[in-house]
Coordinates of N, CA and C in Angstrom, one line a residue:
M1 N 0.8 -1.2 0.0 CA 0.0 0.0 0.0 C 0.9 1.2 0.0
S2 N 0.4 2.3 -0.7 CA 1.1 3.6 -0.7 C 1.2 4.2 0.7
R3 N 2.2 4.9 0.9 CA 2.5 5.4 2.3 C 1.5 6.4 2.8
L4 N 0.8 7.1 1.9 CA -0.2 8.1 2.3 C -1.6 7.8 1.7
Q5 N -1.9 6.6 1.4 CA -3.1 6.2 0.8 C -4.3 6.7 1.6
G6 N -5.2 7.4 0.9 CA -6.5 7.9 1.6 C -6.3 9.1 2.5
K7 N -5.1 9.6 2.6 CA -4.9 10.8 3.4 C -5.0 12.1 2.6
T8 N -5.2 13.2 3.3 CA -5.3 14.5 2.7 C -4.2 15.4 3.3
A9 N -3.4 16.1 2.4 CA -2.4 17.0 2.9 C -2.7 18.4 2.4
L10 N -2.5 19.3 3.4 CA -2.6 20.7 3.0 C -1.2 21.3 3.1
I11 N -0.8 22.0 2.0 CA 0.5 22.5 1.9 C 0.5 24.0 1.6
T12 N 1.1 24.8 2.4 CA 1.2 26.2 2.2 C 2.4 26.5 1.3
G13 N 2.4 27.6 0.6 CA 3.5 27.9 -0.3 C 3.6 26.8 -1.3
G14 N 2.5 26.2 -1.8 CA 2.5 25.0 -2.5 C 2.6 25.1 -4.0
A15 N 2.7 26.4 -4.5 CA 2.8 26.5 -6.0 C 4.2 26.4 -6.6
S16 N 5.2 26.3 -5.7 CA 6.6 26.2 -6.3 C 7.5 25.7 -5.2
G17 N 8.7 25.4 -5.6 CA 9.8 25.1 -4.6 C 9.5 23.8 -3.8
I18 N 9.8 23.9 -2.5 CA 9.6 22.8 -1.6 C 8.2 22.4 -1.5
G19 N 7.3 23.4 -1.5 CA 5.9 23.1 -1.3 C 5.3 22.2 -2.5
L20 N 5.7 22.6 -3.7 CA 5.2 21.9 -4.9 C 5.9 20.5 -4.9
A21 N 7.2 20.5 -4.6 CA 7.9 19.2 -4.6 C 7.2 18.2 -3.6
S22 N 6.8 18.7 -2.5 CA 6.2 17.9 -1.5 C 4.8 17.4 -1.9
G23 N 4.1 18.3 -2.6 CA 2.8 17.9 -3.1 C 2.9 16.8 -4.1
I24 N 3.9 16.9 -5.0 CA 4.1 15.8 -6.0 C 4.5 14.5 -5.3
R25 N 5.4 14.6 -4.3 CA 5.8 13.4 -3.6 C 4.7 12.8 -2.8
F26 N 3.9 13.6 -2.2 CA 2.7 13.1 -1.4 C 1.7 12.4 -2.4
A27 N 1.5 13.0 -3.5 CA 0.6 12.4 -4.5 C 1.1 11.1 -5.0
Q28 N 2.4 11.0 -5.2 CA 3.0 9.7 -5.6 C 2.7 8.6 -4.6
E29 N 2.5 9.0 -3.4 CA 2.2 8.0 -2.3 C 0.7 7.9 -1.9
G30 N -0.2 8.4 -2.8 CA -1.6 8.2 -2.7 C -2.4 9.3 -2.0
A31 N -1.8 10.4 -1.7 CA -2.5 11.5 -0.9 C -3.3 12.4 -1.9
N32 N -4.4 12.9 -1.3 CA -5.1 14.0 -1.9 C -4.3 15.3 -1.4
V33 N -4.2 16.3 -2.3 CA -3.3 17.4 -1.9 C -4.1 18.7 -2.1
V34 N -4.0 19.5 -1.1 CA -4.6 20.9 -1.2 C -3.4 21.8 -1.2
L35 N -3.1 22.5 -2.3 CA -2.0 23.4 -2.4 C -2.6 24.8 -2.2
T36 N -1.9 25.6 -1.3 CA -2.3 27.0 -1.1 C -1.1 27.9 -1.3
D37 N -1.4 29.1 -1.8 CA -0.3 30.1 -2.0 C -0.9 31.4 -2.1
I38 N -0.1 32.5 -1.8 CA -0.6 33.8 -1.8 C -0.8 34.3 -3.3
S39 N 0.0 33.7 -4.2 CA -0.2 34.0 -5.6 C -0.8 32.8 -6.4
D40 N -1.8 33.2 -7.2 CA -2.4 32.1 -8.0 C -2.0 32.0 -9.5
T41 N -0.8 32.7 -9.8 CA -0.4 32.7 -11.2 C 0.1 31.4 -11.6
R42 N 0.6 30.5 -10.7 CA 1.1 29.2 -11.2 C 0.1 28.1 -10.8
K43 N -1.1 28.4 -10.4 CA -2.0 27.4 -9.8 C -2.3 26.2 -10.8
D44 N -2.5 26.5 -12.0 CA -2.9 25.5 -13.0 C -1.8 24.5 -13.2
D45 N -0.6 25.0 -13.4 CA 0.6 24.2 -13.6 C 0.9 23.4 -12.3
A46 N 0.8 24.0 -11.2 CA 1.0 23.2 -9.9 C 0.0 22.1 -9.7
V47 N -1.2 22.3 -9.9 CA -2.3 21.3 -9.8 C -2.0 20.2 -10.8
S48 N -1.7 20.6 -12.1 CA -1.4 19.6 -13.1 C -0.3 18.7 -12.8
Q49 N 0.8 19.3 -12.2 CA 2.0 18.4 -11.8 C 1.6 17.4 -10.7
V50 N 0.9 17.9 -9.7 CA 0.5 17.0 -8.6 C -0.4 15.9 -9.1
E51 N -1.4 16.3 -10.0 CA -2.3 15.2 -10.5 C -1.6 14.3 -11.4
A52 N -0.6 14.7 -12.1 CA 0.2 13.8 -13.0 C 1.0 12.8 -12.2
A53 N 1.2 13.2 -10.9 CA 1.9 12.2 -10.0 C 1.0 11.2 -9.4
G54 N -0.3 11.3 -9.7 CA -1.2 10.3 -9.3 C -2.2 10.7 -8.2
G55 N -2.2 11.9 -7.8 CA -3.1 12.3 -6.7 C -4.2 13.3 -7.2
K56 N -5.2 13.5 -6.4 CA -6.2 14.5 -6.7 C -5.7 15.8 -6.0
A57 N -5.9 16.9 -6.7 CA -5.4 18.2 -6.1 C -6.3 19.3 -6.3
V58 N -6.3 20.3 -5.4 CA -7.0 21.5 -5.6 C -6.1 22.6 -5.1
F59 N -6.3 23.8 -5.6 CA -5.5 25.0 -5.3 C -6.4 26.0 -4.6
L60 N -6.0 26.6 -3.5 CA -6.7 27.7 -2.8 C -5.8 28.9 -2.6
K61 N -6.2 30.0 -3.0 CA -5.5 31.2 -2.7 C -5.5 31.5 -1.2
H62 N -4.3 31.9 -0.6 CA -4.2 31.9 0.8 C -3.1 32.8 1.3
D63 N -3.5 33.7 2.2 CA -2.5 34.6 2.9 C -2.3 34.0 4.3
V64 N -1.2 33.4 4.5 CA -1.0 32.7 5.8 C -1.0 33.6 7.0
T65 N -0.9 35.0 6.8 CA -0.9 35.9 7.9 C -2.3 36.3 8.4
L66 N -3.3 35.8 7.6 CA -4.7 36.2 7.9 C -5.5 35.0 8.6
E67 N -6.0 35.2 9.8 CA -6.6 34.2 10.5 C -7.9 33.7 9.8
E68 N -8.6 34.7 9.2 CA -9.8 34.3 8.4 C -9.5 33.4 7.2
D69 N -8.4 33.6 6.6 CA -8.0 32.8 5.5 C -7.7 31.4 5.9
W70 N -7.1 31.2 7.1 CA -6.9 29.8 7.6 C -8.2 29.1 7.9
Q71 N -9.2 29.8 8.4 CA -10.5 29.3 8.7 C -11.2 28.8 7.4
R72 N -11.1 29.7 6.4 CA -11.7 29.4 5.1 C -11.0 28.2 4.4
V73 N -9.7 28.2 4.4 CA -8.9 27.2 3.8 C -9.2 25.8 4.4
F74 N -9.2 25.7 5.7 CA -9.5 24.4 6.3 C -11.0 23.9 5.9
K75 N -11.9 24.9 5.9 CA -13.3 24.6 5.6 C -13.4 24.1 4.2
E76 N -12.7 24.7 3.2 CA -12.8 24.3 1.8 C -12.0 23.0 1.6
A77 N -10.9 22.8 2.3 CA -10.2 21.5 2.2 C -11.1 20.4 2.7
E78 N -11.8 20.6 3.7 CA -12.7 19.5 4.3 C -13.9 19.3 3.3
E79 N -14.3 20.4 2.7 CA -15.4 20.2 1.7 C -15.0 19.4 0.5
A80 N -13.7 19.6 0.2 CA -13.2 18.9 -1.0 C -12.9 17.4 -0.7
F81 N -12.3 17.1 0.4 CA -11.7 15.8 0.7 C -12.2 15.1 2.0
G82 N -13.1 15.8 2.7 CA -13.6 15.2 4.0 C -12.9 15.6 5.2
R83 N -11.5 15.5 5.2 CA -10.8 15.9 6.4 C -9.3 16.1 6.0
V84 N -8.6 16.8 6.8 CA -7.1 17.0 6.6 C -6.4 16.2 7.6
D85 N -5.4 15.4 7.1 CA -4.6 14.5 8.0 C -3.2 15.0 8.1
I86 N -2.7 15.9 7.2 CA -1.3 16.3 7.2 C -1.3 17.8 6.8
L87 N -0.6 18.6 7.6 CA -0.4 20.0 7.3 C 1.1 20.3 7.2
L88 N 1.5 20.8 6.1 CA 2.9 21.2 5.8 C 2.9 22.7 5.8
N89 N 3.4 23.4 6.9 CA 3.5 24.8 7.0 C 4.8 25.2 6.3
N90 N 4.8 25.5 5.0 CA 6.0 25.7 4.2 C 6.1 27.1 3.8
A91 N 5.1 27.9 3.7 CA 5.2 29.3 3.2 C 6.2 30.1 4.0
G92 N 7.0 30.9 3.3 CA 8.0 31.7 4.0 C 8.6 32.7 3.0
I93 N 9.2 33.8 3.6 CA 9.9 34.8 2.9 C 11.2 35.0 3.5
G94 N 12.2 35.6 2.8 CA 13.5 35.9 3.3 C 13.9 37.4 2.9
L95 N 14.3 38.1 3.9 CA 14.8 39.5 3.7 C 16.1 39.6 4.4
R96 N 17.1 40.2 3.8 CA 18.4 40.3 4.4 C 18.5 41.6 5.2
G97 N 19.4 41.5 6.2 CA 19.6 42.7 7.0 C 20.1 42.3 8.4
N98 N 21.2 42.9 8.9 CA 21.6 42.6 10.3 C 20.7 43.3 11.3
V99 N 20.9 43.1 12.6 CA 20.0 43.6 13.6 C 20.1 45.2 13.6
E100 N 21.2 45.7 13.2 CA 21.3 47.2 13.2 C 20.6 47.9 12.1
E101 N 20.6 47.2 10.9 CA 20.1 47.9 9.7 C 18.7 47.5 9.3
T102 N 18.2 46.4 9.9 CA 16.8 45.9 9.6 C 15.8 46.9 10.1
S103 N 14.9 47.3 9.2 CA 13.8 48.2 9.6 C 12.8 47.5 10.3
Y104 N 12.1 48.2 11.2 CA 11.0 47.5 12.0 C 9.9 47.0 11.1
D105 N 9.6 47.7 9.9 CA 8.6 47.2 9.0 C 9.1 45.8 8.4
D106 N 10.4 45.7 8.0 CA 10.9 44.5 7.4 C 10.8 43.4 8.5
W107 N 11.2 43.7 9.7 CA 11.2 42.8 10.8 C 9.8 42.2 11.0
K108 N 8.8 43.1 11.0 CA 7.4 42.6 11.2 C 6.9 41.8 10.0
K109 N 7.3 42.2 8.8 CA 6.9 41.5 7.6 C 7.4 40.0 7.7
V110 N 8.7 39.8 8.0 CA 9.2 38.5 8.1 C 8.6 37.7 9.2
I111 N 8.5 38.2 10.4 CA 7.9 37.5 11.5 C 6.4 37.2 11.2
D112 N 5.7 38.1 10.5 CA 4.3 37.8 10.3 C 4.1 36.6 9.4
V113 N 4.9 36.5 8.3 CA 4.7 35.3 7.4 C 5.4 34.1 8.0
N114 N 6.6 34.2 8.4 CA 7.4 33.0 8.8 C 7.0 32.4 10.1
L115 N 6.6 33.2 11.1 CA 6.3 32.7 12.4 C 4.8 32.8 12.7
N116 N 4.2 34.0 12.5 CA 2.8 34.1 12.8 C 2.0 33.2 11.9
G117 N 2.4 33.1 10.6 CA 1.7 32.2 9.7 C 1.8 30.7 10.2
V118 N 2.9 30.3 10.7 CA 3.1 28.9 11.2 C 2.3 28.8 12.5
F119 N 2.2 29.8 13.3 CA 1.4 29.7 14.5 C -0.1 29.5 14.1
L120 N -0.6 30.3 13.2 CA -2.0 30.2 12.8 C -2.3 28.8 12.2
G121 N -1.3 28.3 11.3 CA -1.5 27.0 10.7 C -1.5 25.9 11.7
T122 N -0.6 26.0 12.7 CA -0.5 24.9 13.7 C -1.8 25.0 14.6
K123 N -2.2 26.1 15.0 CA -3.4 26.3 15.8 C -4.6 25.7 15.1
Y124 N -4.9 26.1 13.9 CA -6.0 25.5 13.2 C -5.8 24.1 12.7
G125 N -4.6 23.7 12.5 CA -4.3 22.3 12.3 C -4.7 21.4 13.4
V126 N -4.3 21.8 14.6 CA -4.7 21.0 15.8 C -6.2 21.0 16.0
I127 N -6.9 22.2 15.8 CA -8.3 22.3 16.0 C -9.0 21.3 15.0
H128 N -8.6 21.3 13.8 CA -9.3 20.5 12.8 C -8.8 19.0 12.7
M129 N -7.7 18.7 13.3 CA -7.2 17.3 13.2 C -7.4 16.6 14.5
K130 N -7.8 17.2 15.6 CA -7.8 16.6 16.9 C -8.7 15.4 17.0
E131 N -9.7 15.3 16.2 CA -10.6 14.1 16.3 C -10.0 12.8 15.7
N132 N -9.1 13.0 14.7 CA -8.6 11.8 14.0 C -7.1 11.7 14.1
G133 N -6.4 12.7 14.7 CA -4.9 12.6 14.8 C -4.3 13.0 13.4
G134 N -3.0 13.0 13.3 CA -2.4 13.4 12.1 C -1.0 13.9 12.3
S135 N -0.5 14.6 11.3 CA 0.9 15.1 11.4 C 1.0 16.6 10.9
I136 N 1.6 17.4 11.7 CA 1.9 18.8 11.3 C 3.4 19.0 11.2
I137 N 3.8 19.5 10.0 CA 5.2 19.6 9.7 C 5.5 21.1 9.4
N138 N 6.4 21.6 10.2 CA 6.7 23.1 10.1 C 8.1 23.2 9.5
V139 N 8.2 23.9 8.4 CA 9.4 24.1 7.7 C 10.2 25.3 8.4
S140 N 11.2 25.0 9.1 CA 12.1 26.0 9.7 C 13.3 26.2 8.8
S141 N 14.5 26.1 9.3 CA 15.7 26.3 8.5 C 16.9 26.0 9.3
I142 N 18.0 25.8 8.7 CA 19.2 25.7 9.5 C 19.4 27.0 10.3
E143 N 18.8 28.1 9.7 CA 18.9 29.4 10.4 C 18.0 29.5 11.6
G144 N 17.2 28.4 11.9 CA 16.5 28.3 13.1 C 17.3 27.6 14.2
L145 N 18.5 27.1 13.8 CA 19.4 26.4 14.7 C 20.7 27.2 15.0
I146 N 21.2 28.0 14.0 CA 22.4 28.7 14.1 C 22.2 30.2 13.7
G147 N 23.1 31.0 14.1 CA 22.9 32.4 13.8 C 23.7 32.8 12.5
D148 N 23.2 33.9 11.9 CA 23.9 34.5 10.7 C 23.7 36.0 10.9
P149 N 24.8 36.7 10.9 CA 24.7 38.1 11.2 C 23.9 38.9 10.2
G150 N 23.7 38.4 9.0 CA 23.1 39.2 8.0 C 21.6 39.0 7.8
I151 N 21.0 38.1 8.6 CA 19.5 37.8 8.4 C 18.8 37.8 9.8
A152 N 18.9 38.9 10.5 CA 18.4 38.9 11.9 C 16.9 38.5 12.0
A153 N 16.1 39.0 11.2 CA 14.6 38.8 11.2 C 14.3 37.3 10.8
Y154 N 15.0 36.9 9.8 CA 14.8 35.5 9.3 C 15.3 34.5 10.4
N155 N 16.5 34.7 11.0 CA 16.9 33.9 12.2 C 15.9 33.8 13.3
A156 N 15.3 35.0 13.6 CA 14.4 35.0 14.7 C 13.1 34.3 14.4
S157 N 12.6 34.5 13.1 CA 11.4 33.8 12.7 C 11.6 32.3 12.7
K158 N 12.7 31.8 12.2 CA 12.9 30.4 12.0 C 13.2 29.7 13.4
G159 N 13.9 30.4 14.3 CA 14.1 29.9 15.6 C 12.8 29.8 16.4
G160 N 11.9 30.8 16.1 CA 10.6 30.8 16.8 C 9.8 29.6 16.3
V161 N 9.9 29.2 15.0 CA 9.2 28.1 14.5 C 9.7 26.8 15.2
R162 N 11.0 26.7 15.4 CA 11.6 25.5 16.1 C 11.0 25.3 17.5
I163 N 10.9 26.4 18.3 CA 10.5 26.2 19.7 C 8.9 26.1 19.8
L164 N 8.2 26.9 18.9 CA 6.8 26.7 18.8 C 6.4 25.3 18.5
T165 N 7.1 24.7 17.6 CA 6.9 23.3 17.2 C 6.9 22.4 18.5
K166 N 7.9 22.6 19.3 CA 8.0 21.8 20.5 C 6.9 22.0 21.5
S167 N 6.5 23.2 21.7 CA 5.3 23.5 22.6 C 4.1 22.9 22.0
A168 N 3.8 23.1 20.7 CA 2.6 22.5 20.1 C 2.6 21.0 20.2
A169 N 3.8 20.4 20.0 CA 3.9 18.9 20.0 C 3.5 18.4 21.4
L170 N 3.9 19.0 22.4 CA 3.6 18.6 23.8 C 2.1 18.7 24.0
H171 N 1.5 19.8 23.5 CA 0.0 19.9 23.7 C -0.8 18.9 22.8
A172 N -0.3 18.8 21.6 CA -1.1 18.0 20.6 C -0.9 16.5 20.8
A173 N 0.0 16.1 21.6 CA 0.2 14.6 21.7 C -1.0 13.9 22.3
Q174 N -1.8 14.6 23.1 CA -3.0 14.0 23.6 C -4.0 13.7 22.5
Y175 N -3.9 14.3 21.4 CA -4.8 14.1 20.3 C -4.2 13.2 19.2
K176 N -3.1 12.6 19.5 CA -2.4 11.8 18.5 C -2.0 12.6 17.3
I177 N -1.6 13.8 17.5 CA -1.1 14.7 16.4 C 0.4 14.9 16.7
R178 N 1.2 14.5 15.7 CA 2.6 14.7 15.8 C 3.0 16.1 15.2
V179 N 3.9 16.8 15.8 CA 4.3 18.1 15.3 C 5.8 18.2 15.3
N180 N 6.4 18.3 14.1 CA 7.9 18.3 14.0 C 8.3 19.4 13.1
S181 N 9.6 19.8 13.1 CA 10.1 20.8 12.2 C 11.2 20.2 11.3
I182 N 11.3 20.8 10.1 CA 12.3 20.4 9.2 C 13.2 21.6 9.0
H183 N 14.5 21.4 9.0 CA 15.5 22.4 8.9 C 16.4 22.3 7.7
P184 N 16.0 22.8 6.5 CA 16.8 22.6 5.3 C 18.0 23.5 5.3
G185 N 19.1 23.1 4.7 CA 20.2 23.9 4.3 C 19.8 24.8 3.1
Y186 N 20.8 25.2 2.3 CA 20.4 26.0 1.1 C 19.9 25.0 0.0
I187 N 18.7 25.3 -0.4 CA 18.0 24.4 -1.4 C 17.9 25.2 -2.7
K188 N 18.1 24.6 -3.8 CA 17.9 25.3 -5.1 C 16.5 25.6 -5.4
T189 N 16.0 26.7 -4.9 CA 14.6 27.2 -5.1 C 14.7 28.7 -5.5
P190 N 13.6 29.2 -6.0 CA 13.6 30.7 -6.4 C 14.1 31.6 -5.2
M191 N 13.9 31.2 -4.0 CA 14.3 32.1 -2.9 C 15.8 32.4 -2.8
I192 N 16.6 31.5 -3.2 CA 18.1 31.8 -3.1 C 18.7 32.4 -4.4
G193 N 17.8 32.6 -5.4 CA 18.3 33.2 -6.7 C 19.2 32.3 -7.5
S194 N 19.9 32.9 -8.5 CA 20.6 32.1 -9.5 C 22.0 32.7 -9.8
D195 N 22.4 33.7 -9.1 CA 23.7 34.4 -9.4 C 24.8 33.3 -9.3
P196 N 25.6 33.1 -10.3 CA 26.6 32.1 -10.3 C 27.6 32.2 -9.2
E197 N 28.1 33.4 -8.9 CA 29.1 33.5 -7.8 C 28.5 33.2 -6.4
A198 N 27.2 33.7 -6.2 CA 26.5 33.4 -5.0 C 26.3 31.9 -4.8
M199 N 25.9 31.3 -5.9 CA 25.7 29.8 -5.8 C 26.9 29.1 -5.5
K200 N 28.0 29.5 -6.1 CA 29.3 28.9 -5.8 C 29.7 29.0 -4.4
Y201 N 29.5 30.2 -3.8 CA 29.8 30.4 -2.4 C 28.9 29.6 -1.5
L202 N 27.6 29.5 -1.8 CA 26.7 28.8 -1.0 C 27.0 27.3 -1.0
T203 N 27.3 26.8 -2.2 CA 27.7 25.4 -2.3 C 28.9 25.1 -1.4
S204 N 29.9 26.0 -1.4 CA 31.1 25.7 -0.6 C 30.8 25.6 0.9
L205 N 29.7 26.0 1.4 CA 29.3 26.0 2.8 C 28.8 24.6 3.2
H206 N 28.5 23.7 2.2 CA 28.0 22.4 2.5 C 29.0 21.3 2.3
P207 N 29.4 20.6 3.3 CA 30.5 19.6 3.2 C 30.2 18.5 2.1
I208 N 28.9 18.3 1.9 CA 28.6 17.2 0.9 C 28.9 17.6 -0.5
G209 N 29.1 18.9 -0.8 CA 29.6 19.4 -2.0 C 28.6 19.9 -3.0
H210 N 27.4 20.0 -2.7 CA 26.4 20.5 -3.6 C 25.2 21.1 -2.8
L211 N 24.4 21.9 -3.4 CA 23.2 22.4 -2.7 C 22.1 21.3 -2.7
G212 N 21.1 21.5 -1.9 CA 20.0 20.6 -1.8 C 19.0 20.8 -2.9
E213 N 18.2 19.8 -3.2 CA 17.1 19.9 -4.1 C 15.8 19.9 -3.3
A214 N 14.8 20.6 -3.9 CA 13.5 20.6 -3.2 C 13.0 19.2 -2.9
E215 N 13.3 18.2 -3.7 CA 12.9 16.8 -3.5 C 13.5 16.2 -2.2
D216 N 14.7 16.7 -1.8 CA 15.4 16.2 -0.6 C 14.6 16.6 0.6
V217 N 14.0 17.8 0.6 CA 13.2 18.2 1.7 C 11.8 17.5 1.6
A218 N 11.3 17.3 0.4 CA 10.0 16.7 0.2 C 10.1 15.2 0.8
N219 N 11.2 14.6 0.6 CA 11.3 13.2 1.1 C 11.3 13.1 2.6
M220 N 11.9 14.1 3.2 CA 11.8 14.2 4.7 C 10.4 14.5 5.1
A221 N 9.7 15.4 4.4 CA 8.3 15.7 4.8 C 7.5 14.4 4.6
L222 N 7.7 13.6 3.6 CA 7.0 12.4 3.4 C 7.1 11.5 4.6
F223 N 8.4 11.3 5.0 CA 8.6 10.5 6.2 C 7.8 11.0 7.4
L224 N 7.8 12.3 7.6 CA 7.1 12.8 8.8 C 5.5 12.8 8.6
A225 N 5.1 12.8 7.3 CA 3.7 12.7 7.0 C 3.1 11.3 7.2
S226 N 4.0 10.3 7.0 CA 3.6 8.9 7.0 C 3.6 8.4 8.4
E227 N 3.1 7.2 8.5 CA 3.1 6.5 9.8 C 4.4 5.9 10.2
E228 N 5.4 6.0 9.3 CA 6.7 5.6 9.6 C 7.4 6.5 10.7
S229 N 6.8 7.7 10.9 CA 7.3 8.6 11.9 C 6.4 8.6 13.2
K230 N 5.7 7.6 13.4 CA 4.6 7.6 14.5 C 5.2 7.8 15.9
F231 N 6.5 7.6 16.1 CA 7.1 7.8 17.4 C 7.9 9.1 17.5
S232 N 7.8 9.9 16.4 CA 8.6 11.2 16.4 C 7.7 12.4 16.5
T233 N 7.9 13.2 17.6 CA 7.2 14.4 17.7 C 8.0 15.4 18.5
G234 N 7.8 16.7 18.2 CA 8.6 17.7 18.9 C 10.1 17.8 18.6
S235 N 10.4 17.2 17.4 CA 11.8 17.1 17.1 C 12.2 17.9 15.8
E236 N 13.5 18.1 15.7 CA 14.1 18.8 14.5 C 14.7 17.7 13.5
F237 N 14.3 17.9 12.3 CA 14.9 17.0 11.3 C 15.7 17.8 10.3
V238 N 17.0 17.7 10.3 CA 17.9 18.5 9.5 C 18.2 17.9 8.2
V239 N 18.1 18.7 7.1 CA 18.4 18.3 5.7 C 19.3 19.3 5.2
D240 N 20.6 19.2 5.5 CA 21.5 20.3 5.2 C 22.9 20.0 4.6
G241 N 23.1 18.8 4.1 CA 24.4 18.4 3.5 C 25.6 18.6 4.4
G242 N 25.3 18.5 5.8 CA 26.4 18.6 6.7 C 26.7 20.1 7.2
Y243 N 25.9 21.0 6.8 CA 26.2 22.4 7.1 C 26.3 22.7 8.6
T244 N 25.4 22.2 9.4 CA 25.4 22.5 10.8 C 26.2 21.5 11.6
A245 N 26.9 20.5 10.9 CA 27.8 19.6 11.6 C 29.1 20.2 11.8
Q246 N 29.4 21.3 11.2 CA 30.7 21.9 11.2 C 31.0 22.7 12.5

C-alpha cells in the first residue's frame, strides 16, 4: 500500500519550490493534496503536476498571515476531501539585514509570514485534526538552529518556528497529532536566486559538495507525514548536507 493512501495533505506555499515538490511526492504515495499560495499565477501548472503524479489536487489562494484565510482554507479543504490529515507549513519569505540595519517594517513582515503564519496554521491544524490525529510539519531552516549576522529577522522567525513546534507537540500529543520541524540547508529554489558567484559560495558551505534539491526536503516531509514517523514528535529533522555539523 502507498504510504499516504487515503490521506489528505494541506501544503502552504504550494505553488513552487519545496511546497510543490512535497505535493508531488505526497501524491505519488496516494495522498489528496490541497495546495495553497498567496499567488495564483502558477496554480494550474502546480495542480497539473500533482495530479500527473497520481493524486487529486485543488488550489486555494491563501495569505497565511490572515486568521480568516486559515479558517476558510480548512473549511474548503474539508469540503473537497472530507478531512485534513497532514499539514505542511511551508510558506515563507526571506529578507536580508543585520540587527542594526533591519527596519522595523521588514522585521514585522518576516515575523508575520514565517512565524505568525506557522502559529496560525498549527493552531487551526490542531483544531481541525484533533478528532482523528495526524501530522503537522513546520518548515524552519538551519537558520533556526544557528545564527547568521546578515539575516536577523529570518533567524528570529525560524528559531521561533523551532520552539513553537516543541510547545505545540507537547500539547497536541493528547490528540495523537505529531508536530515536527524540518531544517533545510540551502536548497535550489527561487528564494536563493541564481547568481553564479553566490551559488558557488553557498555550495562551498555544504560539506557534501552541492546544494540541496526541493525533493530532498520533500522526502523528509513524506517520512514525517507517513506512519513511519509515528514515534517522532517535537523534534528537528535537519536536511543540510552537513552544514550544521561543522
